PDB file of C-alpha atoms in Angstrom:
ATOM      1  CA  MET K  22     -70.644  23.540  18.731  1.00  0.00           C
ATOM      2  CA  VAL K  23     -67.142  22.363  19.567  1.00  0.00           C
ATOM      3  CA  THR K  24     -65.286  24.564  22.034  1.00  0.00           C
ATOM      4  CA  PRO K  25     -61.748  25.404  20.869  1.00  0.00           C
ATOM      5  CA  PRO K  26     -59.002  24.070  23.154  1.00  0.00           C
ATOM      6  CA  ALA K  27     -57.721  26.408  25.833  1.00  0.00           C
ATOM      7  CA  ARG K  28     -54.540  28.234  24.907  1.00  0.00           C
ATOM      8  CA  LYS K  29     -51.792  29.944  26.855  1.00  0.00           C
ATOM      9  CA  VAL K  30     -51.255  33.384  25.349  1.00  0.00           C
ATOM     10  CA  LEU K  31     -48.115  35.323  26.311  1.00  0.00           C
ATOM     11  CA  VAL K  32     -47.990  39.098  25.878  1.00  0.00           C
ATOM     12  CA  VAL K  33     -44.534  40.624  26.266  1.00  0.00           C
ATOM     13  CA  ALA K  34     -45.110  43.388  28.820  1.00  0.00           C
ATOM     14  CA  ASP K  35     -42.989  46.543  28.976  1.00  0.00           C
ATOM     15  CA  PRO K  36     -43.743  50.146  30.011  1.00  0.00           C
ATOM     16  CA  THR K  37     -43.873  51.279  26.369  1.00  0.00           C
ATOM     17  CA  PRO K  38     -46.614  52.334  23.921  1.00  0.00           C
ATOM     18  CA  HIS K  39     -45.757  49.327  21.707  1.00  0.00           C
ATOM     19  CA  SER K  40     -46.412  46.905  24.553  1.00  0.00           C
ATOM     20  CA  ALA K  41     -49.665  48.668  25.399  1.00  0.00           C
ATOM     21  CA  ALA K  42     -50.764  48.318  21.761  1.00  0.00           C
ATOM     22  CA  ALA K  43     -49.935  44.601  21.803  1.00  0.00           C
ATOM     23  CA  LEU K  44     -52.076  44.182  24.918  1.00  0.00           C
ATOM     24  CA  GLN K  45     -54.936  46.095  23.290  1.00  0.00           C
ATOM     25  CA  TYR K  46     -54.790  43.802  20.282  1.00  0.00           C
ATOM     26  CA  ALA K  47     -54.683  40.694  22.460  1.00  0.00           C
ATOM     27  CA  LEU K  48     -57.701  41.716  24.521  1.00  0.00           C
ATOM     28  CA  SER K  49     -59.849  42.975  21.673  1.00  0.00           C
ATOM     29  CA  HIS K  50     -58.953  40.514  18.895  1.00  0.00           C
ATOM     30  CA  ALA K  51     -56.815  37.520  19.876  1.00  0.00           C
ATOM     31  CA  LEU K  52     -58.052  36.101  23.169  1.00  0.00           C
ATOM     32  CA  LEU K  53     -60.882  33.596  23.511  1.00  0.00           C
ATOM     33  CA  GLU K  54     -62.842  33.085  26.700  1.00  0.00           C
ATOM     34  CA  GLN K  55     -61.204  29.773  27.564  1.00  0.00           C
ATOM     35  CA  ASP K  56     -57.639  31.107  27.113  1.00  0.00           C
ATOM     36  CA  GLU K  57     -55.145  32.030  29.817  1.00  0.00           C
ATOM     37  CA  LEU K  58     -53.224  35.299  29.491  1.00  0.00           C
ATOM     38  CA  ILE K  59     -49.669  35.613  30.751  1.00  0.00           C
ATOM     39  CA  LEU K  60     -48.008  39.024  31.004  1.00  0.00           C
ATOM     40  CA  PHE K  61     -44.286  38.386  30.724  1.00  0.00           C
ATOM     41  CA  HIS K  62     -41.698  41.041  31.516  1.00  0.00           C
ATOM     42  CA  VAL K  63     -37.971  40.665  30.901  1.00  0.00           C
ATOM     43  CA  GLU K  64     -36.158  42.857  33.388  1.00  0.00           C
ATOM     44  CA  ASN K  65     -33.062  44.757  32.370  1.00  0.00           C
ATOM     45  CA  GLN K  66     -31.987  46.784  35.362  1.00  0.00           C
ATOM     46  CA  SER K  67     -29.567  48.964  33.386  1.00  0.00           C
ATOM     47  CA  THR K  68     -32.241  50.414  31.082  1.00  0.00           C
ATOM     48  CA  TRP K  69     -35.583  49.898  32.792  1.00  0.00           C
ATOM     49  CA  LYS K  70     -35.722  53.141  34.775  1.00  0.00           C
ATOM     50  CA  ASN K  71     -34.697  55.308  31.820  1.00  0.00           C
ATOM     51  CA  THR K  72     -37.280  53.678  29.579  1.00  0.00           C
ATOM     52  CA  LEU K  73     -40.051  54.044  32.132  1.00  0.00           C
ATOM     53  CA  SER K  74     -39.287  57.675  32.941  1.00  0.00           C
ATOM     54  CA  THR K  75     -39.270  58.528  29.236  1.00  0.00           C
ATOM     55  CA  PHE K  76     -42.600  56.788  28.728  1.00  0.00           C
ATOM     56  CA  LEU K  77     -44.176  58.485  31.729  1.00  0.00           C
ATOM     57  CA  ARG K  78     -43.408  61.895  30.248  1.00  0.00           C
ATOM     58  CA  ARG K  79     -45.477  61.132  27.148  1.00  0.00           C
ATOM     59  CA  PRO K  80     -49.201  61.856  26.850  1.00  0.00           C
ATOM     60  CA  SER K  81     -51.464  59.047  27.951  1.00  0.00           C
ATOM     61  CA  LEU K  82     -52.291  56.606  25.187  1.00  0.00           C
ATOM     62  CA  ALA K  83     -55.809  56.396  26.508  1.00  0.00           C
ATOM     63  CA  SER K  84     -56.383  60.129  26.006  1.00  0.00           C
ATOM     64  CA  GLY K  85     -54.226  60.670  22.902  1.00  0.00           C
ATOM     65  CA  SER K  86     -55.935  61.505  19.632  1.00  0.00           C
ATOM     66  CA  GLY K  87     -56.900  58.405  17.734  1.00  0.00           C
ATOM     67  CA  ALA K  88     -55.149  56.001  20.090  1.00  0.00           C
ATOM     68  CA  GLY K  89     -58.330  54.558  21.515  1.00  0.00           C
ATOM     69  CA  ALA K  90     -60.417  54.906  18.371  1.00  0.00           C
ATOM     70  CA  GLY K  91     -61.988  51.824  16.951  1.00  0.00           C
ATOM     71  CA  VAL K  92     -60.975  49.469  19.742  1.00  0.00           C
ATOM     72  CA  SER K  93     -63.417  46.597  20.167  1.00  0.00           C
ATOM     73  CA  THR K  94     -66.202  47.261  22.652  1.00  0.00           C
ATOM     74  CA  THR K  95     -64.996  44.250  24.625  1.00  0.00           C
ATOM     75  CA  ALA K  96     -61.886  46.167  25.635  1.00  0.00           C
ATOM     76  CA  PRO K  97     -62.726  49.855  26.236  1.00  0.00           C
ATOM     77  CA  ASN K  98     -59.943  52.153  27.443  1.00  0.00           C
ATOM     78  CA  ILE K  99     -57.712  49.261  28.393  1.00  0.00           C
ATOM     79  CA  VAL K 100     -54.475  51.254  28.362  1.00  0.00           C
ATOM     80  CA  PRO K 101     -53.569  52.277  31.920  1.00  0.00           C
ATOM     81  CA  ASP K 102     -52.906  55.965  32.423  1.00  0.00           C
ATOM     82  CA  TRP K 103     -49.254  55.432  33.404  1.00  0.00           C
ATOM     83  CA  ALA K 104     -48.458  59.051  32.508  1.00  0.00           C
ATOM     84  CA  SER K 105     -50.373  60.347  35.520  1.00  0.00           C
ATOM     85  CA  THR K 106     -48.704  58.079  38.049  1.00  0.00           C
ATOM     86  CA  SER K 107     -45.365  58.122  39.812  1.00  0.00           C
ATOM     87  CA  ASN K 108     -42.191  56.414  38.645  1.00  0.00           C
ATOM     88  CA  GLU K 109     -42.725  53.809  41.347  1.00  0.00           C
ATOM     89  CA  VAL K 110     -45.855  52.465  39.679  1.00  0.00           C
ATOM     90  CA  ASN K 111     -45.927  48.735  39.108  1.00  0.00           C
ATOM     91  CA  PHE K 112     -46.999  48.816  35.479  1.00  0.00           C
ATOM     92  CA  LEU K 113     -47.467  45.040  35.436  1.00  0.00           C
ATOM     93  CA  ASP K 114     -50.148  45.248  38.110  1.00  0.00           C
ATOM     94  CA  GLN K 115     -51.832  48.043  36.167  1.00  0.00           C
ATOM     95  CA  MET K 116     -51.748  45.982  32.973  1.00  0.00           C
ATOM     96  CA  LYS K 117     -53.206  43.000  34.845  1.00  0.00           C
ATOM     97  CA  TYR K 118     -55.954  45.199  36.271  1.00  0.00           C
ATOM     98  CA  ALA K 119     -56.756  46.534  32.790  1.00  0.00           C
ATOM     99  CA  CYS K 120     -57.027  42.945  31.519  1.00  0.00           C
ATOM    100  CA  GLU K 121     -59.395  41.973  34.333  1.00  0.00           C
ATOM    101  CA  ILE K 122     -61.635  44.943  33.514  1.00  0.00           C
ATOM    102  CA  ALA K 123     -61.642  44.271  29.761  1.00  0.00           C
ATOM    103  CA  GLN K 124     -61.880  40.462  29.906  1.00  0.00           C
ATOM    104  CA  PRO K 125     -63.091  39.459  33.398  1.00  0.00           C
ATOM    105  CA  ASN K 126     -63.560  35.786  32.458  1.00  0.00           C
ATOM    106  CA  ILE K 127     -59.986  35.256  31.270  1.00  0.00           C
ATOM    107  CA  PRO K 128     -57.409  34.312  33.941  1.00  0.00           C
ATOM    108  CA  VAL K 129     -54.362  36.598  33.953  1.00  0.00           C
ATOM    109  CA  ARG K 130     -51.015  36.083  35.630  1.00  0.00           C
ATOM    110  CA  ILE K 131     -47.689  37.878  35.691  1.00  0.00           C
ATOM    111  CA  GLU K 132     -44.317  36.308  35.017  1.00  0.00           C
ATOM    112  CA  LYS K 133     -40.974  38.107  35.342  1.00  0.00           C
ATOM    113  CA  THR K 134     -37.386  37.135  34.758  1.00  0.00           C
ATOM    114  CA  ASP K 135     -34.018  38.846  34.521  1.00  0.00           C
ATOM    115  CA  MET K 136     -32.016  38.928  31.308  1.00  0.00           C
ATOM    116  CA  ASP K 137     -29.015  37.550  33.191  1.00  0.00           C
ATOM    117  CA  GLY K 138     -26.614  38.489  30.402  1.00  0.00           C
ATOM    118  CA  LYS K 139     -28.742  36.912  27.660  1.00  0.00           C
ATOM    119  CA  ASP K 140     -30.478  38.695  24.807  1.00  0.00           C
ATOM    120  CA  LYS K 141     -34.160  39.418  25.265  1.00  0.00           C
ATOM    121  CA  ALA K 142     -35.409  37.303  22.354  1.00  0.00           C
ATOM    122  CA  ASN K 143     -33.837  34.091  23.641  1.00  0.00           C
ATOM    123  CA  VAL K 144     -35.070  34.761  27.178  1.00  0.00           C
ATOM    124  CA  ILE K 145     -38.616  35.045  25.814  1.00  0.00           C
ATOM    125  CA  LEU K 146     -38.222  31.900  23.718  1.00  0.00           C
ATOM    126  CA  SER K 147     -36.908  29.918  26.677  1.00  0.00           C
ATOM    127  CA  LYS K 148     -39.720  31.078  28.954  1.00  0.00           C
ATOM    128  CA  SER K 149     -42.396  30.377  26.359  1.00  0.00           C
ATOM    129  CA  LYS K 150     -41.144  26.802  26.025  1.00  0.00           C
ATOM    130  CA  ASP K 151     -41.063  26.337  29.810  1.00  0.00           C
ATOM    131  CA  LEU K 152     -44.646  27.598  30.134  1.00  0.00           C
ATOM    132  CA  GLY K 153     -45.992  25.717  27.127  1.00  0.00           C
ATOM    133  CA  ILE K 154     -47.118  28.894  25.370  1.00  0.00           C
ATOM    134  CA  ASP K 155     -49.371  28.582  22.307  1.00  0.00           C
ATOM    135  CA  LEU K 156     -49.253  32.201  21.102  1.00  0.00           C
ATOM    136  CA  ILE K 157     -46.795  35.066  21.670  1.00  0.00           C
ATOM    137  CA  ILE K 158     -47.933  38.653  21.107  1.00  0.00           C
ATOM    138  CA  ILE K 159     -45.350  41.431  21.178  1.00  0.00           C
ATOM    139  CA  GLY K 160     -45.443  45.121  20.328  1.00  0.00           C
ATOM    140  CA  GLN K 161     -43.342  46.070  17.341  1.00  0.00           C
ATOM    141  CA  LYS K 162     -41.734  49.280  16.180  1.00  0.00           C
ATOM    142  CA  ARG K 163     -40.131  48.491  12.865  1.00  0.00           C
ATOM    143  CA  SER K 164     -37.201  50.622  11.808  1.00  0.00           C
ATOM    144  CA  LEU K 165     -36.878  51.734   8.211  1.00  0.00           C
ATOM    145  CA  SER K 166     -33.894  49.440   7.720  1.00  0.00           C
ATOM    146  CA  SER K 167     -35.683  46.337   8.996  1.00  0.00           C
ATOM    147  CA  ALA K 168     -38.739  47.144   6.911  1.00  0.00           C
ATOM    148  CA  LEU K 169     -36.634  47.498   3.764  1.00  0.00           C
ATOM    149  CA  LEU K 170     -34.114  44.724   4.349  1.00  0.00           C
ATOM    150  CA  GLY K 171     -36.317  42.292   6.232  1.00  0.00           C
ATOM    151  CA  TYR K 172     -35.081  39.726   8.716  1.00  0.00           C
ATOM    152  CA  LYS K 173     -31.799  37.968   8.060  1.00  0.00           C
ATOM    153  CA  LYS K 174     -30.653  35.014  10.129  1.00  0.00           C
ATOM    154  CA  PRO K 175     -27.291  35.393  11.874  1.00  0.00           C
ATOM    155  CA  SER K 176     -24.456  33.236  10.625  1.00  0.00           C
ATOM    156  CA  GLY K 177     -23.450  31.817  14.004  1.00  0.00           C
ATOM    157  CA  ASN K 178     -22.388  35.210  15.300  1.00  0.00           C
ATOM    158  CA  THR K 179     -23.779  35.804  18.786  1.00  0.00           C
ATOM    159  CA  LYS K 180     -23.030  39.526  18.709  1.00  0.00           C
ATOM    160  CA  ALA K 181     -24.749  39.858  15.357  1.00  0.00           C
ATOM    161  CA  SER K 182     -27.841  38.045  16.624  1.00  0.00           C
ATOM    162  CA  LYS K 183     -28.157  40.537  19.480  1.00  0.00           C
ATOM    163  CA  LEU K 184     -28.337  43.347  16.961  1.00  0.00           C
ATOM    164  CA  LEU K 185     -31.297  41.784  15.201  1.00  0.00           C
ATOM    165  CA  ASP K 186     -34.758  43.077  15.886  1.00  0.00           C
ATOM    166  CA  THR K 187     -36.165  41.125  18.848  1.00  0.00           C
ATOM    167  CA  VAL K 188     -39.620  40.815  17.307  1.00  0.00           C
ATOM    168  CA  GLU K 189     -38.354  39.585  13.940  1.00  0.00           C
ATOM    169  CA  TYR K 190     -36.130  37.026  15.678  1.00  0.00           C
ATOM    170  CA  LEU K 191     -39.080  35.713  17.706  1.00  0.00           C
ATOM    171  CA  ILE K 192     -41.320  35.524  14.646  1.00  0.00           C
ATOM    172  CA  GLU K 193     -38.779  33.457  12.740  1.00  0.00           C
ATOM    173  CA  ASN K 194     -37.581  31.217  15.580  1.00  0.00           C
ATOM    174  CA  SER K 195     -40.502  30.658  17.929  1.00  0.00           C
ATOM    175  CA  PRO K 196     -41.923  27.100  17.803  1.00  0.00           C
ATOM    176  CA  CYS K 197     -45.374  28.582  18.440  1.00  0.00           C
ATOM    177  CA  THR K 198     -47.057  31.405  16.539  1.00  0.00           C
ATOM    178  CA  CYS K 199     -45.605  34.839  17.301  1.00  0.00           C
ATOM    179  CA  VAL K 200     -47.417  37.993  16.212  1.00  0.00           C
ATOM    180  CA  GLY K 201     -45.730  41.401  16.068  1.00  0.00           C
ATOM    181  CA  VAL K 202     -48.243  44.204  16.569  1.00  0.00           C
ATOM    182  CA  GLN K 203     -47.989  47.808  15.417  1.00  0.00           C
ATOM    183  CA  LYS K 204     -50.769  50.249  16.350  1.00  0.00           C
ATOM    184  CA  LYS K 205     -51.676  52.644  13.571  1.00  0.00           C
ATOM    185  CA  GLY K 206     -53.075  56.145  13.926  1.00  0.00           C
ATOM    186  CA  ASN K 207     -56.474  55.139  12.530  1.00  0.00           C
ATOM    187  CA  GLY K 208     -57.019  52.728  15.405  1.00  0.00           C
ATOM    188  CA  GLY K 209     -56.133  49.653  13.364  1.00  0.00           C
ATOM    189  CA  TYR K 210     -53.129  47.355  13.551  1.00  0.00           C
ATOM    190  CA  VAL K 211     -50.389  46.066  11.291  1.00  0.00           C
ATOM    191  CA  LEU K 212     -49.601  42.445  12.142  1.00  0.00           C
ATOM    192  CA  ASN K 213     -46.527  40.428  11.296  1.00  0.00           C
ATOM    193  CA  SER K 214     -46.106  36.690  11.721  1.00  0.00           C
ATOM    194  CA  LYS K 215     -44.226  33.905  10.000  1.00  0.00           C
ATOM    195  CA  THR K 216     -47.037  33.411   7.498  1.00  0.00           C
ATOM    196  CA  GLN K 217     -48.355  36.984   7.166  1.00  0.00           C
ATOM    197  CA  LYS K 218     -46.321  40.124   6.651  1.00  0.00           C
ATOM    198  CA  ASN K 219     -47.688  43.650   7.079  1.00  0.00           C
ATOM    199  CA  PHE K 220     -51.267  42.413   7.469  1.00  0.00           C
ATOM    200  CA  TRP K 221     -53.633  45.322   8.092  1.00  0.00           C
ATOM    201  CA  LEU K 222     -56.366  44.745  10.654  1.00  0.00           C
ATOM    202  CA  LEU K 223     -59.029  47.400  11.054  1.00  0.00           C
ATOM    203  CA  ALA K 224     -60.076  47.777  14.668  1.00  0.00           C
TER     204      ALA K 224
END
């Protein structure tokens, strides 16, 4: 049996339920034993604290109804209980720890960078090229407008491109495969990539 080549898999890591769902999908469905997992966080100092404090006030995903249902037995309860910790928690370390528990044979490392005035999508694209990434996995919360209108490429307008959905931009422009992940209440996922739109995956 031929062993598939090792891949570098990048999961966009943020202190949000969407990012936690993307990590769940990666650990339970996407990663192979020979892969390397990279947790990549784009820091935006102006919004990070507000986002984290809002997330910490929500019920834990691990204990919420239906959130952990149907997850593969290879990745039980992988969502860290950020809601019970202080605002000073390093969520990246907790995500890394969850990965090591769920997939102990897969190497995991953390990468961080600042937006430095750029939009998030292009920062992720640039980093993925630098690291030689084979697969990008990112949590997705599709708005009604993006679901109805779909992705439209900007016509050379930088300001317009910043208004586009980050996930849709990555899916359309990433040289490697990019998968947008939405966690559904039944424990399954809706996946979006360049070749598959709104693909339902039962956990």
